[in-house]
Tab-separated table of C-alpha atoms and ligand atoms in Angstrom:
chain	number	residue	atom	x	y	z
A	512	UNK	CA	0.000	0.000	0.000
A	513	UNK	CA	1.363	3.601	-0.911
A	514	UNK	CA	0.355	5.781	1.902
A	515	UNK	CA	-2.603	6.982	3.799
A	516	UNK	CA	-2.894	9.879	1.425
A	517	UNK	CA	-3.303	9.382	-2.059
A	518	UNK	CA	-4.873	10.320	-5.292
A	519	UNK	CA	-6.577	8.257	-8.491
A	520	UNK	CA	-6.724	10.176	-11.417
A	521	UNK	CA	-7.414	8.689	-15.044
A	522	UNK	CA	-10.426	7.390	-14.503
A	523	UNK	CA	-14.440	8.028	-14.377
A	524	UNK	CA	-16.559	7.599	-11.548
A	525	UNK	CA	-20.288	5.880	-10.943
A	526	UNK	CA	-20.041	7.704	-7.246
A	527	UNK	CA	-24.194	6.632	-7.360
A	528	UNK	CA	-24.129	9.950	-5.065
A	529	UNK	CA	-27.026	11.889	-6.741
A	530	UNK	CA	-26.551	14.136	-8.912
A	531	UNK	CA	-27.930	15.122	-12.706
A	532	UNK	CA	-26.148	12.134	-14.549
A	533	UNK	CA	-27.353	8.866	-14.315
A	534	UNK	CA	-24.477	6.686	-11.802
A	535	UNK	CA	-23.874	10.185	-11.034
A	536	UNK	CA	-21.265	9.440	-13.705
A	537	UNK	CA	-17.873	11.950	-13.368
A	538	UNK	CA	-15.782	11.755	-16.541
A	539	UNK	CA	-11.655	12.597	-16.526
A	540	UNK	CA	-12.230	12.401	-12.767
A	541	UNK	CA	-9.779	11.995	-9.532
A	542	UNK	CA	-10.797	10.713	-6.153
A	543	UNK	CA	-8.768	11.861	-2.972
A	544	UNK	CA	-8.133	9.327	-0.186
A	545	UNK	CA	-7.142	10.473	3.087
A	546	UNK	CA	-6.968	8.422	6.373
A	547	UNK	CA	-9.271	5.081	4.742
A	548	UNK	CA	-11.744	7.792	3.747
A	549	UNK	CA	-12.675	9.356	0.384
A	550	UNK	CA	-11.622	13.029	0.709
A	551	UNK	CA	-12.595	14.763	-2.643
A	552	UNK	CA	-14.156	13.344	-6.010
A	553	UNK	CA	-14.753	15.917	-9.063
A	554	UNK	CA	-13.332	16.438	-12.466
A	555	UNK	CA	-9.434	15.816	-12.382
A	556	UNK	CA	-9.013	19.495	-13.568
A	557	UNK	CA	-10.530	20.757	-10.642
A	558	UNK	CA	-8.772	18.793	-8.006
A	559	UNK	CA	-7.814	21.481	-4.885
A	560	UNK	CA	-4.265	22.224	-4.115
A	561	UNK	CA	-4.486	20.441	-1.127
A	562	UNK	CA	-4.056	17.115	-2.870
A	563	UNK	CA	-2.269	18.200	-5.830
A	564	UNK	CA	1.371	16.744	-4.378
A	565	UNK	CA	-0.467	13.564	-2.903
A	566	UNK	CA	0.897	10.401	-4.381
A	567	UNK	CA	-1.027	9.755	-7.293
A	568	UNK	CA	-2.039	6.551	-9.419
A	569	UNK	CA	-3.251	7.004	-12.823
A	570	UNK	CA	-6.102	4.292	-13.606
A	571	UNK	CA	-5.639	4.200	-17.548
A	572	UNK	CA	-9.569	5.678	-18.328
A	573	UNK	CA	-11.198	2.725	-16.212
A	574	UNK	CA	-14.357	2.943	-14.449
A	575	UNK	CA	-14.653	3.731	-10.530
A	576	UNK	CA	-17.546	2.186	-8.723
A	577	UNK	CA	-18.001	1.846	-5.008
A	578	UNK	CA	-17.007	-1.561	-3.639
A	579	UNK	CA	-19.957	-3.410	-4.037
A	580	UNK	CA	-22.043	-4.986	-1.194
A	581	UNK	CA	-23.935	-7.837	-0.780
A	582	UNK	CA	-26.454	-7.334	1.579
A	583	UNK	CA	-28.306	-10.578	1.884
A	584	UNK	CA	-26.413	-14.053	2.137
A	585	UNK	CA	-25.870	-17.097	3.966
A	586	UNK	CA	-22.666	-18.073	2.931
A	587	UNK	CA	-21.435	-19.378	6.249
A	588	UNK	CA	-22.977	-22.842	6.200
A	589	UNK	CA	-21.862	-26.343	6.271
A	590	UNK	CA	-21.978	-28.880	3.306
A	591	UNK	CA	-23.495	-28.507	0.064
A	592	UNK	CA	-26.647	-29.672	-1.534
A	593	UNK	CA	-24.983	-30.982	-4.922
A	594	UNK	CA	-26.320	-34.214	-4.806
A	595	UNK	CA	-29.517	-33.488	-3.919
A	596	UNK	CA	-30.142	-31.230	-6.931
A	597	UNK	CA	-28.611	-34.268	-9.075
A	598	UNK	CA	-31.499	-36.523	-7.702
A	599	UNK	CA	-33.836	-34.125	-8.686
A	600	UNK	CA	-32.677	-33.891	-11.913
A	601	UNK	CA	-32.589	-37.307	-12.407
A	602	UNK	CA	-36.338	-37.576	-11.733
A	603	UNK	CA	-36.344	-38.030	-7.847
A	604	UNK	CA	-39.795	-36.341	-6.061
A	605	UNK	CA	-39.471	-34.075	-3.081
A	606	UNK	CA	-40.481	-36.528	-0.907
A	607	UNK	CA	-37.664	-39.167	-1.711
A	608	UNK	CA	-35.129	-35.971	-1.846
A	609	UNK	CA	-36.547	-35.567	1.655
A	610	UNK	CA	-36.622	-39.250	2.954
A	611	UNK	CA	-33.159	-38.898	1.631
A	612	UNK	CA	-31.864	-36.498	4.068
A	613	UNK	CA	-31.751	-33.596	1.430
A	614	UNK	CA	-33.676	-29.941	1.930
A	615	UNK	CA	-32.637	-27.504	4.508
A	616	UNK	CA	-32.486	-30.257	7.307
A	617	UNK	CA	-29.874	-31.591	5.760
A	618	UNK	CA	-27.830	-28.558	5.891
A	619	UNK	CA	-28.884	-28.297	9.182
A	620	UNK	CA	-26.971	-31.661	10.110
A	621	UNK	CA	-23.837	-30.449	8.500
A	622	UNK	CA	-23.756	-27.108	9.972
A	623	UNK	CA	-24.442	-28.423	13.615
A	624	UNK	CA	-21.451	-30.709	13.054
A	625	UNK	CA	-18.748	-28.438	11.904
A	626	UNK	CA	-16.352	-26.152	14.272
A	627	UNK	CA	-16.124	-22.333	14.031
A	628	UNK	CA	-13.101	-22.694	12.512
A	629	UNK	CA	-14.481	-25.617	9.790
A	630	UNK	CA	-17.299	-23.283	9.405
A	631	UNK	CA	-14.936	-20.213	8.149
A	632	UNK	CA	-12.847	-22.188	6.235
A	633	UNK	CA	-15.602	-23.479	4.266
A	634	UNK	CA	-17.066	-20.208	3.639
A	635	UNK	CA	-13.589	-18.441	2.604
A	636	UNK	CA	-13.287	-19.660	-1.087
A	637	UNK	CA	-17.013	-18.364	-1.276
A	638	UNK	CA	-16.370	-15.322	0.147
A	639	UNK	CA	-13.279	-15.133	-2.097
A	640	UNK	CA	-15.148	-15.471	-5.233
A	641	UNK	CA	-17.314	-12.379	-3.712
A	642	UNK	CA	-14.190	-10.192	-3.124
A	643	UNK	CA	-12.731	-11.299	-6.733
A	644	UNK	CA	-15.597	-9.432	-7.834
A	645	UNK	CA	-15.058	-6.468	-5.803
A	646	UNK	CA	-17.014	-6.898	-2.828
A	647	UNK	CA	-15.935	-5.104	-0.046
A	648	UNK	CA	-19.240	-5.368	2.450
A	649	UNK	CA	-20.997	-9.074	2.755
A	650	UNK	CA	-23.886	-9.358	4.866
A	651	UNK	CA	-24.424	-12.918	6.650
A	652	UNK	CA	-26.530	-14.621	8.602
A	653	UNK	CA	-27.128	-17.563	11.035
A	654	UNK	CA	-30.073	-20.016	10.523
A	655	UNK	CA	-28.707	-23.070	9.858
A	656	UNK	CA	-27.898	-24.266	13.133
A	657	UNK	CA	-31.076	-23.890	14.618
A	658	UNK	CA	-29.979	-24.557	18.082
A	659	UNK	CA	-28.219	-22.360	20.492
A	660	UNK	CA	-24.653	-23.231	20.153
A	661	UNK	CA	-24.624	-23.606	16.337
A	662	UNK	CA	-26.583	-20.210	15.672
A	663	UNK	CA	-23.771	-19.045	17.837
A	664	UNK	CA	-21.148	-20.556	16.202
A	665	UNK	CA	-22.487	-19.575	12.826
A	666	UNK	CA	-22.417	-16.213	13.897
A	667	UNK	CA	-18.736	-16.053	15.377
A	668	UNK	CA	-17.454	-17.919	12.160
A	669	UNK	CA	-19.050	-14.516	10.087
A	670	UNK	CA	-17.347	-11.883	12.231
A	671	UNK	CA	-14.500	-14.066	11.567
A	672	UNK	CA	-14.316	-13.861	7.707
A	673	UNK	CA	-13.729	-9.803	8.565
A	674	UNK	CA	-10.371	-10.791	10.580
A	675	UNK	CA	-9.211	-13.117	7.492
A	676	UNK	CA	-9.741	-11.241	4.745
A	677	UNK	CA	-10.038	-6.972	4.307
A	678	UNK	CA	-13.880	-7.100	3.809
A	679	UNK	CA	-16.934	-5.455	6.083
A	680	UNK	CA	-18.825	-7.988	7.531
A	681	UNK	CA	-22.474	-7.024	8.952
A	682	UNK	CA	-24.346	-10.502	10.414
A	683	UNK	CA	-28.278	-10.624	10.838
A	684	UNK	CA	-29.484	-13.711	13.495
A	685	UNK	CA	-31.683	-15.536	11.907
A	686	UNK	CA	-32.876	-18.369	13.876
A	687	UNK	CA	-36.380	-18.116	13.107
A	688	UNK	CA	-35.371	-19.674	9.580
A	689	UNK	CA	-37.192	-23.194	10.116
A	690	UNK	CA	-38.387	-25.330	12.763
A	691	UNK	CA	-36.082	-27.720	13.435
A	692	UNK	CA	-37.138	-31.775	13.780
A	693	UNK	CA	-36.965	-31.727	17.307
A	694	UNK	CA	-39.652	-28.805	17.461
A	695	UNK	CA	-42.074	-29.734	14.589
A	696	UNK	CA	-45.246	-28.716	15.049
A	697	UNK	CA	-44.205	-26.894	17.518
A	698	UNK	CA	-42.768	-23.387	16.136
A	699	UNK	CA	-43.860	-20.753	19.091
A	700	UNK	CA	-41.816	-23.346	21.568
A	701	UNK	CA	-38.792	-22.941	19.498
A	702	UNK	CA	-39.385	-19.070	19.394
A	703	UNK	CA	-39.666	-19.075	22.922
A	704	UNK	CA	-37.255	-21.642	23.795
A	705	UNK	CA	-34.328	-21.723	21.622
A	706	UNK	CA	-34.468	-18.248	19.050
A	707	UNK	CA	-34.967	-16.094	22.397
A	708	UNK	CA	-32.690	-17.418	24.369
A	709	UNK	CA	-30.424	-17.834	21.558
A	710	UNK	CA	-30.721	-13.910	20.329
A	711	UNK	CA	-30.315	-12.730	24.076
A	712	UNK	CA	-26.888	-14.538	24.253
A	713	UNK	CA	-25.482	-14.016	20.739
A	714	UNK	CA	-26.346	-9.815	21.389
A	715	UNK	CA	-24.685	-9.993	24.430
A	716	UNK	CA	-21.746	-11.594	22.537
A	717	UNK	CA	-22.165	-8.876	20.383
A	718	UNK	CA	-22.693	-11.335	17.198
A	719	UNK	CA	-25.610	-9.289	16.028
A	720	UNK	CA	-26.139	-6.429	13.707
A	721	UNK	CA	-29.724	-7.411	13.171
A	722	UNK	CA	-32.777	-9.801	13.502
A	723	UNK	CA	-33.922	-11.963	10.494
A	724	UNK	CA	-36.775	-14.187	9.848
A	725	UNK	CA	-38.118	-16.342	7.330
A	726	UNK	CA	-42.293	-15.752	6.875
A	727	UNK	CA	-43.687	-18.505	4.836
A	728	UNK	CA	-45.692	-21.510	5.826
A	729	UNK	CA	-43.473	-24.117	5.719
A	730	UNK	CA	-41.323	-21.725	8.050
A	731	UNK	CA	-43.000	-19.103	10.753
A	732	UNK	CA	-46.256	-16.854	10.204
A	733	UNK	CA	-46.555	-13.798	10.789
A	734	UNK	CA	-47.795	-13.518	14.340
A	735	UNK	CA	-45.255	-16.346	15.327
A	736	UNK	CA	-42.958	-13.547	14.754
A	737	UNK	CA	-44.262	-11.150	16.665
A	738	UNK	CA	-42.080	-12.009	20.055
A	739	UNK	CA	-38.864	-12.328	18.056
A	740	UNK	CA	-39.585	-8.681	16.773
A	741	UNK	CA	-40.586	-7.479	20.222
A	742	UNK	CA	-37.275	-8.842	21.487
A	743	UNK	CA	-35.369	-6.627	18.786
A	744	UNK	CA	-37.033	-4.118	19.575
A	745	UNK	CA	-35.722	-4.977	23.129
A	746	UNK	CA	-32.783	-5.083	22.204
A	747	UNK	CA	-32.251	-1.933	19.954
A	748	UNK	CA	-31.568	-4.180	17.196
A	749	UNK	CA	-33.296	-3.538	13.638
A	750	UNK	CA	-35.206	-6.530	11.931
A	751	UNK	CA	-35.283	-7.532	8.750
A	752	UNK	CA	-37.590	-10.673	6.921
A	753	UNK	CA	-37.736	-12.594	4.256
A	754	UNK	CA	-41.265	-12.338	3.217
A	755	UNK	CA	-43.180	-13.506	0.578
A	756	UNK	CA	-41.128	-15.315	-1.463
A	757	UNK	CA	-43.259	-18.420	-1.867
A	758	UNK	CA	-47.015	-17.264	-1.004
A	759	UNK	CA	-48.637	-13.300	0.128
A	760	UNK	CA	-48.408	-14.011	4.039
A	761	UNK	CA	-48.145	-10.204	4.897
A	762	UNK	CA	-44.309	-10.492	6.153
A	763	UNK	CA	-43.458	-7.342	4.629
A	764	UNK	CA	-46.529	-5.672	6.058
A	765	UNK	CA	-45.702	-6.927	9.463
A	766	UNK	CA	-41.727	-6.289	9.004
A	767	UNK	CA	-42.924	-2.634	7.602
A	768	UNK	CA	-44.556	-2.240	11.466
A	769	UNK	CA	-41.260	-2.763	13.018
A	770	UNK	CA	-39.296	-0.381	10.621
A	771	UNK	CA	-37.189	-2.942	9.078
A	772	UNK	CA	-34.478	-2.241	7.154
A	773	UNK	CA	-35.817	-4.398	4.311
A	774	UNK	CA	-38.066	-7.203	3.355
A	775	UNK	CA	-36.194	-9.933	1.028
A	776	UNK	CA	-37.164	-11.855	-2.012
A	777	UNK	CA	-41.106	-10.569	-1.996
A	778	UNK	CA	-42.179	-12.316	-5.702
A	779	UNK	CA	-45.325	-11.952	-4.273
A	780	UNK	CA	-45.781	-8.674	-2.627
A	781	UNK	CA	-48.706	-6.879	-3.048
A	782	UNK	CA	-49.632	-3.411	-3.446
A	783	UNK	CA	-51.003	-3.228	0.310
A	784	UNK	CA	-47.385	-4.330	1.407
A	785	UNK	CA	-45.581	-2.115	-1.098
A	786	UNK	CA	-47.595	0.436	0.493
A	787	UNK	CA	-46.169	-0.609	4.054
A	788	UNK	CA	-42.684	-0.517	3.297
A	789	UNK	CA	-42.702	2.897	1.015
A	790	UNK	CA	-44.493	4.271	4.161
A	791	UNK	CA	-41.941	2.841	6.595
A	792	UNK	CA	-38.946	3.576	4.761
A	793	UNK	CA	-38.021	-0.257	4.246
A	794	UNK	CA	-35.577	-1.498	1.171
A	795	UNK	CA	-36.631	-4.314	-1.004
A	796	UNK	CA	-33.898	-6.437	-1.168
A	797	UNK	CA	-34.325	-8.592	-4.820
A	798	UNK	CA	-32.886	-12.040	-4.588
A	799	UNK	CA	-32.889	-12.828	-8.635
A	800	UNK	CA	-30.821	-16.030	-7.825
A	801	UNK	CA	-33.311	-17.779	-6.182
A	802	UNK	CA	-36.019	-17.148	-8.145
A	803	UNK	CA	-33.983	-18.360	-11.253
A	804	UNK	CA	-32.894	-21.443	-9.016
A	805	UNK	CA	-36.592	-22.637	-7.667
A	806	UNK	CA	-37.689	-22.108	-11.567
A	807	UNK	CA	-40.094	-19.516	-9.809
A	808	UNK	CA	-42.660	-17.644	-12.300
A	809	UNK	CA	-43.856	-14.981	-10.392
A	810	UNK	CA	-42.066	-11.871	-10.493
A	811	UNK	CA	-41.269	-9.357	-7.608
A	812	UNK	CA	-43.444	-6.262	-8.281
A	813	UNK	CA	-40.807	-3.996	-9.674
A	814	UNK	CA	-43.072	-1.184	-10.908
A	815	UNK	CA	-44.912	-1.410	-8.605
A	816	UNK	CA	-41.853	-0.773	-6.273
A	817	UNK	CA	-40.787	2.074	-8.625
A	818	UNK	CA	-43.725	3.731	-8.653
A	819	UNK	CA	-43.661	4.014	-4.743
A	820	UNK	CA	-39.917	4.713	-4.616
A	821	UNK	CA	-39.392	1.728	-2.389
A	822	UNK	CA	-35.576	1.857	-2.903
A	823	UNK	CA	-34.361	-2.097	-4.176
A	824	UNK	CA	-31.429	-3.662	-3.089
A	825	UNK	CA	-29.857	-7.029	-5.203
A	826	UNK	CA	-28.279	-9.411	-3.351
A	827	UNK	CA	-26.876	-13.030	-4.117
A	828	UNK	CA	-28.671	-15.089	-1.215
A	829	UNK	CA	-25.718	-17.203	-1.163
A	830	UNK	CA	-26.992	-20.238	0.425
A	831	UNK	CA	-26.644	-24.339	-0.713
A	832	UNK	CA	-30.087	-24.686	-1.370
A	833	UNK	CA	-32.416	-22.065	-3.782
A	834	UNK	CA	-29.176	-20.012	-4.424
A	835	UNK	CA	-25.828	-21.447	-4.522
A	836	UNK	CA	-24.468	-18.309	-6.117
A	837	UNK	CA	-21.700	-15.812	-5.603
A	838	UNK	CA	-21.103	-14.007	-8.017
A	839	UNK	CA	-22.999	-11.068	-7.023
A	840	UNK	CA	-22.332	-9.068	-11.108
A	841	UNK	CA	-24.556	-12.235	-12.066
A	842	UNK	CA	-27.229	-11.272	-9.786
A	843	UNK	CA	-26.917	-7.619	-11.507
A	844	UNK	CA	-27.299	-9.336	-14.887
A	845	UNK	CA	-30.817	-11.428	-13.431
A	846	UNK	CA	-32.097	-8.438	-12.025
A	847	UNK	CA	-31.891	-6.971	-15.874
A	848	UNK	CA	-33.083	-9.514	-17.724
A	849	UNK	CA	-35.104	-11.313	-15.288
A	850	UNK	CA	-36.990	-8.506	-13.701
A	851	UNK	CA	-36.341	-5.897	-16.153
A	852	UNK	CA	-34.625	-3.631	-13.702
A	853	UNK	CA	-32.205	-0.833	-15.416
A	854	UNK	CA	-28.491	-1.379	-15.125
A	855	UNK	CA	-28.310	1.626	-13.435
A	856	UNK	CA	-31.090	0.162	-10.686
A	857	UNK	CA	-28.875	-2.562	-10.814
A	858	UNK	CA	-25.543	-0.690	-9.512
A	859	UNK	CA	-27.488	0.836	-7.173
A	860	UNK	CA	-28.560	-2.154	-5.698
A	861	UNK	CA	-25.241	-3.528	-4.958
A	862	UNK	CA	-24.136	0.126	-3.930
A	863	UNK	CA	-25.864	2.504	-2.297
A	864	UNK	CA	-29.641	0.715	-1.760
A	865	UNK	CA	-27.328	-1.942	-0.432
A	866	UNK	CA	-26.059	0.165	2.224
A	867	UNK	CA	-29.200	1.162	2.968
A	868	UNK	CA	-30.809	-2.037	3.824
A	869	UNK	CA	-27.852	-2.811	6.117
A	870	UNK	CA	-28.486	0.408	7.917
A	871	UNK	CA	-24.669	1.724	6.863
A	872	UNK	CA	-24.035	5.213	6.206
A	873	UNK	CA	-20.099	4.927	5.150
A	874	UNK	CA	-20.354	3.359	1.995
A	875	UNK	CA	-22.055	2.695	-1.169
A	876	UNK	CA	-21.446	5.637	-2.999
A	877	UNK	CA	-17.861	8.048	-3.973
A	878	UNK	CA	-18.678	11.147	-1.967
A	879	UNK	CA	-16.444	12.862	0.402
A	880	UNK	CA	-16.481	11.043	3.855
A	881	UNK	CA	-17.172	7.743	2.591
A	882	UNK	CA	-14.746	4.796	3.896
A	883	UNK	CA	-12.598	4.913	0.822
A	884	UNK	CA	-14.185	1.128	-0.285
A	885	UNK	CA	-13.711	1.013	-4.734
A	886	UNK	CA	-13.522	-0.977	-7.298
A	887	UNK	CA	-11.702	-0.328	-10.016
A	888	UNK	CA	-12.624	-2.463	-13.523
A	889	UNK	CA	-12.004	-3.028	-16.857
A	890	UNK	CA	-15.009	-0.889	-18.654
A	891	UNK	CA	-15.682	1.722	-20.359
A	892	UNK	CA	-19.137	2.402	-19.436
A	893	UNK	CA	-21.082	1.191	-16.140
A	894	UNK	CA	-24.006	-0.530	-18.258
A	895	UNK	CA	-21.523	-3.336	-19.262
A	896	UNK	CA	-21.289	-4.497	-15.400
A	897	UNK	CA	-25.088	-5.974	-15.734
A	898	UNK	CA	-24.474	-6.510	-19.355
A	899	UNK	CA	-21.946	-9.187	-19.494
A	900	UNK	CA	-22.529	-12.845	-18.454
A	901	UNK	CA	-20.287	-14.600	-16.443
A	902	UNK	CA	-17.388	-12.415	-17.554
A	903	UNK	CA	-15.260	-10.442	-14.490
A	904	UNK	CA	-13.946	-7.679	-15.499
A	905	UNK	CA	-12.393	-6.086	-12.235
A	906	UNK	CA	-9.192	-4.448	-12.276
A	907	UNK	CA	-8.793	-3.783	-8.507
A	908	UNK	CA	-10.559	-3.599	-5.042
A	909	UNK	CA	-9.878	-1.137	-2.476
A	910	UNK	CA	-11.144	-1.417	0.815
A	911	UNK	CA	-10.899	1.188	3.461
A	912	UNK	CA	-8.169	3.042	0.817
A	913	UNK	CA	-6.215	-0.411	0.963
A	914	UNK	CA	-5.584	-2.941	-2.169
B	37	DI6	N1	-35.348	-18.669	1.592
B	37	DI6	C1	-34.658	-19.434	0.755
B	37	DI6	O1	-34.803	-19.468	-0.430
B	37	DI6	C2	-33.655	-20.145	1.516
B	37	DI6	N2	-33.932	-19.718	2.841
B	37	DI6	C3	-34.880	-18.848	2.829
B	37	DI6	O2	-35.262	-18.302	3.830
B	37	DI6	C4	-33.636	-21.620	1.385
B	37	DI6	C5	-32.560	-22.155	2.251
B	37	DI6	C6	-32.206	-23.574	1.970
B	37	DI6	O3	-32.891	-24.282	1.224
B	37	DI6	O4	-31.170	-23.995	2.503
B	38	FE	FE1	-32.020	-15.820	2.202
């Protein structure tokens, strides 16, 4: 590294700050660093005296985006689900997938049986193919131990990654993400006896950034998530849910109540919820790789969601079972063509809405004060980003003014 003080010239910037031009696009611009934190971005020619001896690094006419963020994703987990999806495809039911040990229980098994440090190193290569793209924020959650000590575990293994590798980590408890066998039929008892409990000592650990939920029926309804909520609120922790992904339960409605930061997935939102969460100031967080995964047909409501300026987020959902997917410029590229979002939505999603629906106000966008988090690629114009398939075109990643 060459310095806390430094400036990148040759380049143009999507600061997504605002601003008349779509990406709130800069051409021929410089960005100042200073101390880890963006100090100045404008036209090169304009760049103040102050900074005008700095240390500078000429970027050859690439593009400047903020680091990216992935603000939903479960990509601390144990095992995979590989063979499961190759029974399916070879003609296998749900039900002899499921008599097989396969579905979420069987990640469930995995997860309770691997260490902390098991746990992180199988999540590192995933979280490396995030970074290689130039994530520098992942969001993560628990869920998949579904017991005390592994929604712990889970959780210590995330704040982990952020001590191996220069990357943000913010981690959401999610232990109301299925009822585990020992509690079926039974899903206020686990609330009350194991996610309670469970949040109370993983806060006090301080594991938890926020409270997470899964509203479905084959998970927790609505008012079975009431006293999880109330216990966030407790705690001065914000909530988020996914909602609606499957079936119009009213998750986002009830998630809108609490002031979430967002409500995930929501194919099947409707215009009473969109309501809720324009009202309430709550990000929709689009999870294209799921829906692509699960074959899904219904579409989230994203005029609908425009028309109320409900800000959307894009995520990958990393997880080994409807989205085993990091590569967060292919979720851009779903959200396009799948959902007919712009590419400019798109960046936004994985920039600045991001932040938003993690509650952070230090990054997502090029604007003075900013941790100095970029990424520095290969284009010429910000469109190809959600354009290109498969393709990474990143040149660098700063994080915190570091590469
Ligand atoms: N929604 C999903 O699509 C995943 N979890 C959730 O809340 C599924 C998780 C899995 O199958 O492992
Ligand atoms: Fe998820």
């Amino acid at each position: 590294m060459q310095g806390d003080r430094q400036v990148f010239t040759g380049l143009s910037a999507a600061t997504m700050a605002g601003g008349a031009a779509a990406y709130g696009l800069i051409g021929e611009a410089a960005i100042a660093v200073s101390d880890g934190q963006i100090a100045w971005v404008g036209p090169e020619a304009e760049l103040p005296l102050d900074y005008a001896d700095l240390l500078r690094t000429d970027l050859g006419g690439r593009l400047v985006t903020p680091g990216l963020i992935d603000c939903h994703t479960h990509v601390v987990h144990g095992g995979h689900r590989a063979v499961e999806f190759e029974m399916r495809l070879n003609g296998a039911s749900y039900e002899e997938v499921a008599r097989a040990g396969g579905g979420i229980i069987s990640t469930v098994k995995a997860t309770r049986a691997a260490s902390v440090e098991a746990l992180i190193a199988e999540a590192l290569p995933r979280v490396d193919a995030m970074l290689a793209e130039g994530v520098t924020v992942i969001e993560v959650k628990s869920g998949y131990g579904l017991d005390r000590e592994t929604e712990l575990n889970m959780l210590r293994a995330a704040r982990a990654l952020a001590r191996h590798r220069p990357v943000q980590v913010v981690t959401s408890f999610l232990g109301a993400h299925a009822v585990p066998a020992e509690y079926k039929g039974r899903a206020d008892a686990y609330i009350a006896e194991v996610c309670l409990p469970a949040l109370k000592d993983a806060h006090a650990e301080g594991l938890v950034d926020a409270v997470d939920a899964f509203c479905e029926g084959i998970a927790f309804l609505p008012e079975q998530l009431v006293p999880l909520f109330e216990a966030a609120r407790g705690l001065g922790l914000p909530v988020k849910l996914h909602a609606e992904q499957l079936s119009n339960l009213g998750g986002a409605k009830l998630a809108a109540g609490y002031g979430a930061l967002s409500a995930d997935h929501i194919e099947y939102l409707d215009e009473d919820g969109v309501k809720a969460m324009a009202g309430a100031g709550t990000t929709a967080v689009i999870l294209p790789g799921a829906y692509y995964t699960l074959r899904e047909t219904q579409m989230p409501p994203i005029e609908l969601l425009r028309q109320n300026n409900v800000p959307m987020a894009l995520a990958t959902d990393c997880n080994p079972g409807s989205a085993p997917m990091t590569s967060l410029l292919l979720a851009m590229n779903m959200g396009c063509t799948l959902f007919r979002m712009t590419p400019e939505e798109a960046l936004k999603g994985v920039t600045v809405t991001a932040a938003r629906a993690l509650g952070l106000k230090d990054c997502g966008m090029i604007a003075p004060g900013m941790r100095a988090d970029l990424a520095v690629w290969n284009v010429s114009h910000p469109a190809e980003l959600a354009y290109r398939i498969g393709f990474n075109p990143l040149h660098a990643r700063i994080f915190g003014g570091k590469n």
